JSON list of C-alpha atoms in Angstrom, two decimals:
[
{"chain": "A", "resi": 1, "resn": "MET", "atom": "CA", "xyz": [41.77, -0.46, -45.60]},
{"chain": "A", "resi": 2, "resn": "MET", "atom": "CA", "xyz": [41.36, 3.28, -45.04]},
{"chain": "A", "resi": 3, "resn": "MET", "atom": "CA", "xyz": [40.77, 2.87, -41.28]},
{"chain": "A", "resi": 4, "resn": "THR", "atom": "CA", "xyz": [43.79, 0.57, -41.03]},
{"chain": "A", "resi": 5, "resn": "GLY", "atom": "CA", "xyz": [45.88, 3.10, -42.97]},
{"chain": "A", "resi": 6, "resn": "HIS", "atom": "CA", "xyz": [44.75, 5.92, -40.72]},
{"chain": "A", "resi": 7, "resn": "MET", "atom": "CA", "xyz": [45.48, 3.98, -37.52]},
{"chain": "A", "resi": 8, "resn": "GLY", "atom": "CA", "xyz": [48.92, 2.83, -38.69]},
{"chain": "A", "resi": 9, "resn": "TYR", "atom": "CA", "xyz": [49.76, 6.36, -39.76]},
{"chain": "A", "resi": 10, "resn": "TYR", "atom": "CA", "xyz": [48.80, 7.85, -36.40]},
{"chain": "A", "resi": 11, "resn": "ILE", "atom": "CA", "xyz": [50.89, 5.23, -34.56]},
{"chain": "A", "resi": 12, "resn": "LEU", "atom": "CA", "xyz": [53.88, 6.08, -36.81]},
{"chain": "A", "resi": 13, "resn": "ILE", "atom": "CA", "xyz": [53.41, 9.82, -36.31]},
{"chain": "A", "resi": 14, "resn": "GLY", "atom": "CA", "xyz": [53.05, 9.30, -32.55]},
{"chain": "A", "resi": 15, "resn": "ALA", "atom": "CA", "xyz": [56.33, 7.36, -32.42]},
{"chain": "A", "resi": 16, "resn": "ILE", "atom": "CA", "xyz": [58.15, 10.02, -34.46]},
{"chain": "A", "resi": 17, "resn": "ALA", "atom": "CA", "xyz": [56.68, 12.79, -32.28]},
{"chain": "A", "resi": 18, "resn": "LEU", "atom": "CA", "xyz": [57.91, 10.98, -29.16]},
{"chain": "A", "resi": 19, "resn": "VAL", "atom": "CA", "xyz": [61.48, 10.68, -30.48]},
{"chain": "A", "resi": 20, "resn": "SER", "atom": "CA", "xyz": [61.37, 14.31, -31.65]},
{"chain": "A", "resi": 21, "resn": "SER", "atom": "CA", "xyz": [60.20, 15.41, -28.20]},
{"chain": "A", "resi": 22, "resn": "LEU", "atom": "CA", "xyz": [63.00, 13.47, -26.48]},
{"chain": "A", "resi": 23, "resn": "VAL", "atom": "CA", "xyz": [65.67, 14.97, -28.76]},
{"chain": "A", "resi": 24, "resn": "SER", "atom": "CA", "xyz": [64.18, 18.46, -28.39]},
{"chain": "A", "resi": 25, "resn": "GLY", "atom": "CA", "xyz": [64.14, 18.07, -24.59]},
{"chain": "A", "resi": 26, "resn": "GLN", "atom": "CA", "xyz": [67.78, 16.98, -24.57]},
{"chain": "A", "resi": 27, "resn": "LEU", "atom": "CA", "xyz": [68.66, 19.95, -26.80]},
{"chain": "A", "resi": 28, "resn": "LYS", "atom": "CA", "xyz": [67.06, 22.37, -24.32]},
{"chain": "A", "resi": 29, "resn": "ARG", "atom": "CA", "xyz": [68.92, 20.72, -21.42]},
{"chain": "A", "resi": 30, "resn": "LYS", "atom": "CA", "xyz": [72.23, 20.94, -23.28]},
{"chain": "A", "resi": 31, "resn": "PHE", "atom": "CA", "xyz": [71.73, 24.61, -24.10]},
{"chain": "A", "resi": 32, "resn": "ALA", "atom": "CA", "xyz": [70.76, 25.36, -20.50]},
{"chain": "A", "resi": 33, "resn": "HIS", "atom": "CA", "xyz": [73.87, 23.51, -19.27]},
{"chain": "A", "resi": 34, "resn": "TYR", "atom": "CA", "xyz": [76.28, 25.23, -21.65]},
{"chain": "A", "resi": 35, "resn": "SER", "atom": "CA", "xyz": [74.67, 28.60, -20.96]},
{"chain": "A", "resi": 36, "resn": "LYS", "atom": "CA", "xyz": [76.37, 28.36, -17.56]},
{"chain": "A", "resi": 37, "resn": "ILE", "atom": "CA", "xyz": [79.83, 28.26, -19.17]},
{"chain": "A", "resi": 38, "resn": "GLN", "atom": "CA", "xyz": [80.68, 31.96, -19.43]},
{"chain": "A", "resi": 39, "resn": "LEU", "atom": "CA", "xyz": [83.02, 33.09, -22.20]},
{"chain": "A", "resi": 40, "resn": "ARG", "atom": "CA", "xyz": [86.35, 34.34, -20.95]},
{"chain": "A", "resi": 41, "resn": "ASN", "atom": "CA", "xyz": [86.45, 37.02, -23.66]},
{"chain": "A", "resi": 42, "resn": "GLY", "atom": "CA", "xyz": [83.07, 38.36, -22.45]},
{"chain": "A", "resi": 43, "resn": "LEU", "atom": "CA", "xyz": [81.62, 38.69, -25.98]},
{"chain": "A", "resi": 44, "resn": "THR", "atom": "CA", "xyz": [77.83, 38.42, -26.28]},
{"chain": "A", "resi": 45, "resn": "GLY", "atom": "CA", "xyz": [76.04, 36.50, -29.01]},
{"chain": "A", "resi": 46, "resn": "ARG", "atom": "CA", "xyz": [75.50, 39.75, -30.90]},
{"chain": "A", "resi": 47, "resn": "GLU", "atom": "CA", "xyz": [79.18, 40.65, -30.72]},
{"chain": "A", "resi": 48, "resn": "ILE", "atom": "CA", "xyz": [80.24, 37.14, -31.77]},
{"chain": "A", "resi": 49, "resn": "ALA", "atom": "CA", "xyz": [77.87, 37.32, -34.78]},
{"chain": "A", "resi": 50, "resn": "GLU", "atom": "CA", "xyz": [79.06, 40.78, -35.82]},
{"chain": "A", "resi": 51, "resn": "LYS", "atom": "CA", "xyz": [82.73, 39.77, -35.54]},
{"chain": "A", "resi": 52, "resn": "MET", "atom": "CA", "xyz": [82.20, 36.60, -37.62]},
{"chain": "A", "resi": 53, "resn": "LEU", "atom": "CA", "xyz": [80.35, 38.58, -40.30]},
{"chain": "A", "resi": 54, "resn": "ALA", "atom": "CA", "xyz": [83.18, 41.14, -40.41]},
{"chain": "A", "resi": 55, "resn": "ASP", "atom": "CA", "xyz": [85.84, 38.40, -40.61]},
{"chain": "A", "resi": 56, "resn": "HIS", "atom": "CA", "xyz": [84.05, 36.99, -43.68]},
{"chain": "A", "resi": 57, "resn": "GLY", "atom": "CA", "xyz": [83.79, 40.42, -45.31]},
{"chain": "A", "resi": 58, "resn": "ILE", "atom": "CA", "xyz": [79.99, 40.49, -45.04]},
{"chain": "A", "resi": 59, "resn": "THR", "atom": "CA", "xyz": [78.81, 44.07, -44.53]},
{"chain": "A", "resi": 60, "resn": "ASP", "atom": "CA", "xyz": [75.16, 43.94, -45.69]},
{"chain": "A", "resi": 61, "resn": "VAL", "atom": "CA", "xyz": [73.77, 41.63, -42.98]},
{"chain": "A", "resi": 62, "resn": "GLU", "atom": "CA", "xyz": [72.27, 43.03, -39.76]},
{"chain": "A", "resi": 63, "resn": "VAL", "atom": "CA", "xyz": [72.24, 41.22, -36.39]},
{"chain": "A", "resi": 64, "resn": "ILE", "atom": "CA", "xyz": [68.93, 41.75, -34.56]},
{"chain": "A", "resi": 65, "resn": "SER", "atom": "CA", "xyz": [67.19, 40.44, -31.44]},
{"chain": "A", "resi": 66, "resn": "THR", "atom": "CA", "xyz": [64.04, 38.30, -31.71]},
{"chain": "A", "resi": 67, "resn": "ALA", "atom": "CA", "xyz": [61.57, 37.10, -29.06]},
{"chain": "A", "resi": 68, "resn": "GLY", "atom": "CA", "xyz": [61.28, 33.50, -27.82]},
{"chain": "A", "resi": 69, "resn": "GLN", "atom": "CA", "xyz": [63.62, 30.61, -27.01]},
{"chain": "A", "resi": 70, "resn": "LEU", "atom": "CA", "xyz": [65.57, 28.72, -29.72]},
{"chain": "A", "resi": 71, "resn": "THR", "atom": "CA", "xyz": [63.94, 31.03, -32.30]},
{"chain": "A", "resi": 72, "resn": "ASP", "atom": "CA", "xyz": [67.32, 31.96, -33.78]},
{"chain": "A", "resi": 73, "resn": "HIS", "atom": "CA", "xyz": [67.48, 32.01, -37.58]},
{"chain": "A", "resi": 74, "resn": "TYR", "atom": "CA", "xyz": [69.00, 33.68, -40.62]},
{"chain": "A", "resi": 75, "resn": "ASN", "atom": "CA", "xyz": [66.57, 35.43, -42.97]},
{"chain": "A", "resi": 76, "resn": "PRO", "atom": "CA", "xyz": [67.98, 35.51, -46.53]},
{"chain": "A", "resi": 77, "resn": "VAL", "atom": "CA", "xyz": [65.16, 37.77, -47.75]},
{"chain": "A", "resi": 78, "resn": "ASN", "atom": "CA", "xyz": [66.05, 40.81, -45.63]},
{"chain": "A", "resi": 79, "resn": "LYS", "atom": "CA", "xyz": [69.59, 39.61, -44.76]},
{"chain": "A", "resi": 80, "resn": "THR", "atom": "CA", "xyz": [69.24, 39.54, -40.99]},
{"chain": "A", "resi": 81, "resn": "VAL", "atom": "CA", "xyz": [70.75, 37.24, -38.37]},
{"chain": "A", "resi": 82, "resn": "ASN", "atom": "CA", "xyz": [67.91, 36.93, -35.83]},
{"chain": "A", "resi": 83, "resn": "LEU", "atom": "CA", "xyz": [69.10, 35.94, -32.35]},
{"chain": "A", "resi": 84, "resn": "SER", "atom": "CA", "xyz": [66.81, 35.13, -29.41]},
{"chain": "A", "resi": 85, "resn": "GLU", "atom": "CA", "xyz": [67.24, 37.41, -26.40]},
{"chain": "A", "resi": 86, "resn": "VAL", "atom": "CA", "xyz": [69.14, 34.77, -24.37]},
{"chain": "A", "resi": 87, "resn": "VAL", "atom": "CA", "xyz": [71.66, 34.48, -27.23]},
{"chain": "A", "resi": 88, "resn": "TYR", "atom": "CA", "xyz": [71.79, 38.14, -28.30]},
{"chain": "A", "resi": 89, "resn": "ASN", "atom": "CA", "xyz": [72.60, 39.53, -24.85]},
{"chain": "A", "resi": 90, "resn": "LYS", "atom": "CA", "xyz": [74.56, 36.68, -23.22]},
{"chain": "A", "resi": 91, "resn": "ALA", "atom": "CA", "xyz": [78.25, 35.74, -23.24]},
{"chain": "A", "resi": 92, "resn": "ASN", "atom": "CA", "xyz": [78.35, 31.95, -22.86]},
{"chain": "A", "resi": 93, "resn": "ALA", "atom": "CA", "xyz": [79.18, 28.80, -24.84]},
{"chain": "A", "resi": 94, "resn": "SER", "atom": "CA", "xyz": [75.58, 28.23, -25.99]},
{"chain": "A", "resi": 95, "resn": "ALA", "atom": "CA", "xyz": [75.17, 31.83, -27.16]},
{"chain": "A", "resi": 96, "resn": "ALA", "atom": "CA", "xyz": [78.49, 31.70, -29.04]},
{"chain": "A", "resi": 97, "resn": "ALA", "atom": "CA", "xyz": [77.50, 28.44, -30.77]},
{"chain": "A", "resi": 98, "resn": "VAL", "atom": "CA", "xyz": [74.08, 29.65, -31.86]},
{"chain": "A", "resi": 99, "resn": "ALA", "atom": "CA", "xyz": [75.27, 33.08, -32.99]},
{"chain": "A", "resi": 100, "resn": "ALA", "atom": "CA", "xyz": [78.14, 31.62, -35.03]},
{"chain": "A", "resi": 101, "resn": "HIS", "atom": "CA", "xyz": [75.85, 28.94, -36.52]},
{"chain": "A", "resi": 102, "resn": "GLU", "atom": "CA", "xyz": [73.35, 31.52, -37.78]},
{"chain": "A", "resi": 103, "resn": "VAL", "atom": "CA", "xyz": [76.16, 33.58, -39.27]},
{"chain": "A", "resi": 104, "resn": "GLY", "atom": "CA", "xyz": [77.25, 30.31, -40.92]},
{"chain": "A", "resi": 105, "resn": "HIS", "atom": "CA", "xyz": [73.99, 30.51, -42.91]},
{"chain": "A", "resi": 106, "resn": "ALA", "atom": "CA", "xyz": [74.77, 34.12, -43.85]},
{"chain": "A", "resi": 107, "resn": "VAL", "atom": "CA", "xyz": [78.18, 32.98, -45.12]},
{"chain": "A", "resi": 108, "resn": "GLN", "atom": "CA", "xyz": [76.46, 30.20, -47.11]},
{"chain": "A", "resi": 109, "resn": "HIS", "atom": "CA", "xyz": [74.16, 32.82, -48.66]},
{"chain": "A", "resi": 110, "resn": "ALA", "atom": "CA", "xyz": [77.06, 35.15, -49.48]},
{"chain": "A", "resi": 111, "resn": "THR", "atom": "CA", "xyz": [79.02, 32.32, -51.15]},
{"chain": "A", "resi": 112, "resn": "ALA", "atom": "CA", "xyz": [75.96, 30.83, -52.96]},
{"chain": "A", "resi": 113, "resn": "TYR", "atom": "CA", "xyz": [76.29, 27.47, -51.16]},
{"chain": "A", "resi": 114, "resn": "SER", "atom": "CA", "xyz": [74.54, 25.00, -53.49]},
{"chain": "A", "resi": 115, "resn": "TYR", "atom": "CA", "xyz": [72.36, 23.19, -50.93]},
{"chain": "A", "resi": 116, "resn": "LEU", "atom": "CA", "xyz": [71.12, 26.49, -49.49]},
{"chain": "A", "resi": 117, "resn": "THR", "atom": "CA", "xyz": [70.24, 27.67, -53.02]},
{"chain": "A", "resi": 118, "resn": "MET", "atom": "CA", "xyz": [68.30, 24.44, -53.67]},
{"chain": "A", "resi": 119, "resn": "ARG", "atom": "CA", "xyz": [66.55, 24.70, -50.31]},
{"chain": "A", "resi": 120, "resn": "SER", "atom": "CA", "xyz": [65.49, 28.31, -51.00]},
{"chain": "A", "resi": 121, "resn": "LYS", "atom": "CA", "xyz": [63.99, 27.30, -54.37]},
{"chain": "A", "resi": 122, "resn": "LEU", "atom": "CA", "xyz": [61.95, 24.54, -52.69]},
{"chain": "A", "resi": 123, "resn": "VAL", "atom": "CA", "xyz": [60.52, 26.80, -49.95]},
{"chain": "A", "resi": 124, "resn": "PRO", "atom": "CA", "xyz": [57.54, 28.22, -51.93]},
{"chain": "A", "resi": 125, "resn": "ILE", "atom": "CA", "xyz": [56.64, 24.75, -53.26]},
{"chain": "A", "resi": 126, "resn": "VAL", "atom": "CA", "xyz": [56.81, 23.07, -49.85]},
{"chain": "A", "resi": 127, "resn": "GLN", "atom": "CA", "xyz": [54.82, 25.86, -48.17]},
{"chain": "A", "resi": 128, "resn": "VAL", "atom": "CA", "xyz": [51.87, 24.89, -50.39]},
{"chain": "A", "resi": 129, "resn": "THR", "atom": "CA", "xyz": [52.28, 21.12, -50.77]},
{"chain": "A", "resi": 130, "resn": "SER", "atom": "CA", "xyz": [53.27, 20.13, -47.20]},
{"chain": "A", "resi": 131, "resn": "LYS", "atom": "CA", "xyz": [49.91, 21.19, -45.74]},
{"chain": "A", "resi": 132, "resn": "MET", "atom": "CA", "xyz": [47.88, 19.58, -48.54]},
{"chain": "A", "resi": 133, "resn": "SER", "atom": "CA", "xyz": [49.69, 16.28, -49.13]},
{"chain": "A", "resi": 134, "resn": "GLN", "atom": "CA", "xyz": [48.17, 14.31, -46.24]},
{"chain": "A", "resi": 135, "resn": "TRP", "atom": "CA", "xyz": [44.60, 15.32, -47.16]},
{"chain": "A", "resi": 136, "resn": "VAL", "atom": "CA", "xyz": [45.16, 14.58, -50.87]},
{"chain": "A", "resi": 137, "resn": "ILE", "atom": "CA", "xyz": [46.44, 11.11, -49.92]},
{"chain": "A", "resi": 138, "resn": "PHE", "atom": "CA", "xyz": [43.48, 10.47, -47.60]},
{"chain": "A", "resi": 139, "resn": "GLY", "atom": "CA", "xyz": [41.07, 11.65, -50.34]},
{"chain": "A", "resi": 140, "resn": "GLY", "atom": "CA", "xyz": [42.74, 9.40, -52.90]},
{"chain": "A", "resi": 141, "resn": "ILE", "atom": "CA", "xyz": [42.54, 6.36, -50.60]},
{"chain": "A", "resi": 142, "resn": "ALA", "atom": "CA", "xyz": [38.86, 7.08, -49.96]},
{"chain": "A", "resi": 143, "resn": "LEU", "atom": "CA", "xyz": [38.19, 7.19, -53.73]},
{"chain": "A", "resi": 144, "resn": "MET", "atom": "CA", "xyz": [40.21, 3.97, -54.22]},
{"chain": "A", "resi": 145, "resn": "ALA", "atom": "CA", "xyz": [37.71, 2.17, -51.98]},
{"chain": "A", "resi": 146, "resn": "SER", "atom": "CA", "xyz": [34.97, 2.99, -54.52]},
{"chain": "A", "resi": 147, "resn": "GLN", "atom": "CA", "xyz": [34.57, 0.68, -57.54]},
{"chain": "A", "resi": 148, "resn": "ALA", "atom": "CA", "xyz": [33.54, 3.55, -59.79]},
{"chain": "A", "resi": 149, "resn": "MET", "atom": "CA", "xyz": [36.32, 5.95, -58.75]},
{"chain": "A", "resi": 150, "resn": "GLY", "atom": "CA", "xyz": [39.09, 3.48, -57.85]},
{"chain": "A", "resi": 151, "resn": "ALA", "atom": "CA", "xyz": [41.41, 4.29, -60.77]},
{"chain": "A", "resi": 152, "resn": "MET", "atom": "CA", "xyz": [41.00, 8.03, -60.30]},
{"chain": "A", "resi": 153, "resn": "GLY", "atom": "CA", "xyz": [41.62, 7.64, -56.57]},
{"chain": "A", "resi": 154, "resn": "GLN", "atom": "CA", "xyz": [44.95, 5.95, -57.29]},
{"chain": "A", "resi": 155, "resn": "TYR", "atom": "CA", "xyz": [46.09, 8.96, -59.34]},
{"chain": "A", "resi": 156, "resn": "VAL", "atom": "CA", "xyz": [44.91, 11.41, -56.65]},
{"chain": "A", "resi": 157, "resn": "ALA", "atom": "CA", "xyz": [46.74, 9.44, -53.95]},
{"chain": "A", "resi": 158, "resn": "ILE", "atom": "CA", "xyz": [49.93, 9.32, -56.04]},
{"chain": "A", "resi": 159, "resn": "ALA", "atom": "CA", "xyz": [49.69, 13.10, -56.52]},
{"chain": "A", "resi": 160, "resn": "GLY", "atom": "CA", "xyz": [49.60, 13.36, -52.72]},
{"chain": "A", "resi": 161, "resn": "LEU", "atom": "CA", "xyz": [52.70, 11.16, -52.53]},
{"chain": "A", "resi": 162, "resn": "VAL", "atom": "CA", "xyz": [54.53, 13.49, -54.92]},
{"chain": "A", "resi": 163, "resn": "MET", "atom": "CA", "xyz": [53.59, 16.45, -52.70]},
{"chain": "A", "resi": 164, "resn": "MET", "atom": "CA", "xyz": [54.82, 14.59, -49.62]},
{"chain": "A", "resi": 165, "resn": "GLY", "atom": "CA", "xyz": [57.97, 13.67, -51.54]},
{"chain": "A", "resi": 166, "resn": "ALA", "atom": "CA", "xyz": [58.76, 17.36, -52.07]},
{"chain": "A", "resi": 167, "resn": "ALA", "atom": "CA", "xyz": [58.56, 17.98, -48.30]},
{"chain": "A", "resi": 168, "resn": "THR", "atom": "CA", "xyz": [60.77, 14.93, -47.66]},
{"chain": "A", "resi": 169, "resn": "LEU", "atom": "CA", "xyz": [63.34, 16.15, -50.16]},
{"chain": "A", "resi": 170, "resn": "PHE", "atom": "CA", "xyz": [63.29, 19.55, -48.43]},
{"chain": "A", "resi": 171, "resn": "SER", "atom": "CA", "xyz": [63.98, 17.88, -45.06]},
{"chain": "A", "resi": 172, "resn": "PHE", "atom": "CA", "xyz": [67.00, 16.03, -46.43]},
{"chain": "A", "resi": 173, "resn": "ILE", "atom": "CA", "xyz": [68.42, 19.07, -48.26]},
{"chain": "A", "resi": 174, "resn": "THR", "atom": "CA", "xyz": [68.12, 20.91, -44.93]},
{"chain": "A", "resi": 175, "resn": "LEU", "atom": "CA", "xyz": [70.58, 18.44, -43.32]},
{"chain": "A", "resi": 176, "resn": "PRO", "atom": "CA", "xyz": [73.75, 19.46, -45.21]},
{"chain": "A", "resi": 177, "resn": "VAL", "atom": "CA", "xyz": [72.70, 23.12, -44.88]},
{"chain": "A", "resi": 178, "resn": "GLU", "atom": "CA", "xyz": [72.53, 22.82, -41.08]},
{"chain": "A", "resi": 179, "resn": "TYR", "atom": "CA", "xyz": [75.61, 20.62, -40.65]},
{"chain": "A", "resi": 180, "resn": "ASP", "atom": "CA", "xyz": [77.68, 22.88, -42.91]},
{"chain": "A", "resi": 181, "resn": "ALA", "atom": "CA", "xyz": [76.61, 26.01, -40.99]},
{"chain": "A", "resi": 182, "resn": "SER", "atom": "CA", "xyz": [77.69, 24.33, -37.74]},
{"chain": "A", "resi": 183, "resn": "ASN", "atom": "CA", "xyz": [81.03, 23.26, -39.24]},
{"chain": "A", "resi": 184, "resn": "ARG", "atom": "CA", "xyz": [81.66, 26.82, -40.45]},
{"chain": "A", "resi": 185, "resn": "ALA", "atom": "CA", "xyz": [80.76, 28.17, -37.00]},
{"chain": "A", "resi": 186, "resn": "LEU", "atom": "CA", "xyz": [83.01, 25.77, -35.10]},
{"chain": "A", "resi": 187, "resn": "ALA", "atom": "CA", "xyz": [85.93, 26.25, -37.50]},
{"chain": "A", "resi": 188, "resn": "TRP", "atom": "CA", "xyz": [85.74, 30.03, -37.08]},
{"chain": "A", "resi": 189, "resn": "LEU", "atom": "CA", "xyz": [85.41, 29.84, -33.28]},
{"chain": "A", "resi": 190, "resn": "LYS", "atom": "CA", "xyz": [88.48, 27.60, -33.13]},
{"chain": "A", "resi": 191, "resn": "ASN", "atom": "CA", "xyz": [90.68, 29.28, -35.77]},
{"chain": "A", "resi": 192, "resn": "LYS", "atom": "CA", "xyz": [90.10, 32.76, -34.38]},
{"chain": "A", "resi": 193, "resn": "ASN", "atom": "CA", "xyz": [90.65, 31.56, -30.78]},
{"chain": "A", "resi": 194, "resn": "MET", "atom": "CA", "xyz": [87.26, 32.96, -29.82]},
{"chain": "A", "resi": 195, "resn": "VAL", "atom": "CA", "xyz": [86.67, 30.27, -27.21]},
{"chain": "A", "resi": 196, "resn": "SER", "atom": "CA", "xyz": [88.71, 28.17, -24.76]},
{"chain": "A", "resi": 197, "resn": "GLN", "atom": "CA", "xyz": [88.90, 24.38, -25.11]},
{"chain": "A", "resi": 198, "resn": "GLU", "atom": "CA", "xyz": [86.08, 23.88, -22.57]},
{"chain": "A", "resi": 199, "resn": "GLU", "atom": "CA", "xyz": [83.93, 26.56, -24.23]},
{"chain": "A", "resi": 200, "resn": "TYR", "atom": "CA", "xyz": [84.56, 24.97, -27.65]},
{"chain": "A", "resi": 201, "resn": "LYS", "atom": "CA", "xyz": [83.49, 21.51, -26.44]},
{"chain": "A", "resi": 202, "resn": "GLY", "atom": "CA", "xyz": [80.27, 23.01, -25.07]},
{"chain": "A", "resi": 203, "resn": "SER", "atom": "CA", "xyz": [79.56, 24.84, -28.32]},
{"chain": "A", "resi": 204, "resn": "GLU", "atom": "CA", "xyz": [80.28, 21.70, -30.35]},
{"chain": "A", "resi": 205, "resn": "ASP", "atom": "CA", "xyz": [78.01, 19.46, -28.25]},
{"chain": "A", "resi": 206, "resn": "ALA", "atom": "CA", "xyz": [75.16, 22.00, -28.29]},
{"chain": "A", "resi": 207, "resn": "LEU", "atom": "CA", "xyz": [75.30, 22.24, -32.09]},
{"chain": "A", "resi": 208, "resn": "LYS", "atom": "CA", "xyz": [75.38, 18.44, -32.44]},
{"chain": "A", "resi": 209, "resn": "TRP", "atom": "CA", "xyz": [72.07, 18.18, -30.56]},
{"chain": "A", "resi": 210, "resn": "ALA", "atom": "CA", "xyz": [70.59, 21.01, -32.62]},
{"chain": "A", "resi": 211, "resn": "ALA", "atom": "CA", "xyz": [71.50, 19.11, -35.80]},
{"chain": "A", "resi": 212, "resn": "ARG", "atom": "CA", "xyz": [69.87, 15.93, -34.44]},
{"chain": "A", "resi": 213, "resn": "THR", "atom": "CA", "xyz": [66.48, 17.67, -34.35]},
{"chain": "A", "resi": 214, "resn": "TYR", "atom": "CA", "xyz": [66.73, 18.14, -38.13]},
{"chain": "A", "resi": 215, "resn": "LEU", "atom": "CA", "xyz": [67.87, 14.53, -38.56]},
{"chain": "A", "resi": 216, "resn": "VAL", "atom": "CA", "xyz": [64.83, 13.22, -36.65]},
{"chain": "A", "resi": 217, "resn": "ALA", "atom": "CA", "xyz": [62.54, 15.44, -38.76]},
{"chain": "A", "resi": 218, "resn": "ALA", "atom": "CA", "xyz": [64.07, 14.11, -41.99]},
{"chain": "A", "resi": 219, "resn": "ILE", "atom": "CA", "xyz": [63.79, 10.46, -40.89]},
{"chain": "A", "resi": 220, "resn": "GLY", "atom": "CA", "xyz": [60.19, 11.10, -39.83]},
{"chain": "A", "resi": 221, "resn": "ALA", "atom": "CA", "xyz": [59.34, 12.63, -43.20]},
{"chain": "A", "resi": 222, "resn": "LEU", "atom": "CA", "xyz": [60.90, 9.67, -45.03]},
{"chain": "A", "resi": 223, "resn": "ALA", "atom": "CA", "xyz": [59.10, 7.14, -42.81]},
{"chain": "A", "resi": 224, "resn": "SER", "atom": "CA", "xyz": [55.74, 8.81, -43.55]},
{"chain": "A", "resi": 225, "resn": "LEU", "atom": "CA", "xyz": [56.45, 8.87, -47.28]},
{"chain": "A", "resi": 226, "resn": "LEU", "atom": "CA", "xyz": [57.45, 5.18, -47.39]},
{"chain": "A", "resi": 227, "resn": "TYR", "atom": "CA", "xyz": [54.48, 4.18, -45.24]},
{"chain": "A", "resi": 228, "resn": "TRP", "atom": "CA", "xyz": [51.94, 5.82, -47.55]},
{"chain": "A", "resi": 229, "resn": "ALA", "atom": "CA", "xyz": [53.77, 4.62, -50.68]},
{"chain": "A", "resi": 230, "resn": "LEU", "atom": "CA", "xyz": [53.34, 1.05, -49.45]},
{"chain": "A", "resi": 231, "resn": "GLN", "atom": "CA", "xyz": [49.69, 1.66, -48.57]},
{"chain": "A", "resi": 232, "resn": "ILE", "atom": "CA", "xyz": [48.86, 3.15, -51.97]},
{"chain": "A", "resi": 233, "resn": "LEU", "atom": "CA", "xyz": [51.13, 1.32, -54.39]},
{"chain": "A", "resi": 234, "resn": "GLY", "atom": "CA", "xyz": [50.77, -1.98, -52.52]},
{"chain": "A", "resi": 235, "resn": "SER", "atom": "CA", "xyz": [47.01, -1.86, -53.05]},
{"chain": "A", "resi": 236, "resn": "ARG", "atom": "CA", "xyz": [47.53, -2.52, -56.77]},
{"chain": "A", "resi": 237, "resn": "ASP", "atom": "CA", "xyz": [48.25, -6.18, -56.06]}
]
């Protein structure tokens, strides 16, 4: 049973990784494409971010440059909007979309957006449990194969499921956080006439593909959880 479980799990993970890779590749192509649409107002990602922060009355968040590609993020701990170099210094539809999206998270933080608050509370738990859950499940299944330790193995495996469940919950709470940040970004870009119609469409499409990476991750996490739940709880019959 354990070998079958392992093999099925690796096939599932491989399939999810393939879909994730395809979506990620499409995201990179979209961002590269929309990076060629230069903003008529000439504002860089940094300037877009700073203007959106100011328009929302947020004065305690700093916009800084960070190394890498698609490494953009908002850090609620030190209140910084971190923009990759190609976003920070460039004035195009992709840069505008990413910069405004990350400021969307800063606005969520400033307004105590409920899903962001929940997500932040789960971070320390998931940092510990996500790395351990798979090994706890494997250990539990191994013990379940033993006549002497079968009952104990079931409890160990279920504990692993609970750990995996926390990571799955985190993935799904991340979805409204990301979609809401994009909606805030697009609404601001449109209402403040920061972009032309063509630039807006590019920004909107780029953010849609960014959101799909989180959707694939959440579906993958749920698929893994359900797979192992069936393996462990189904073995009771």
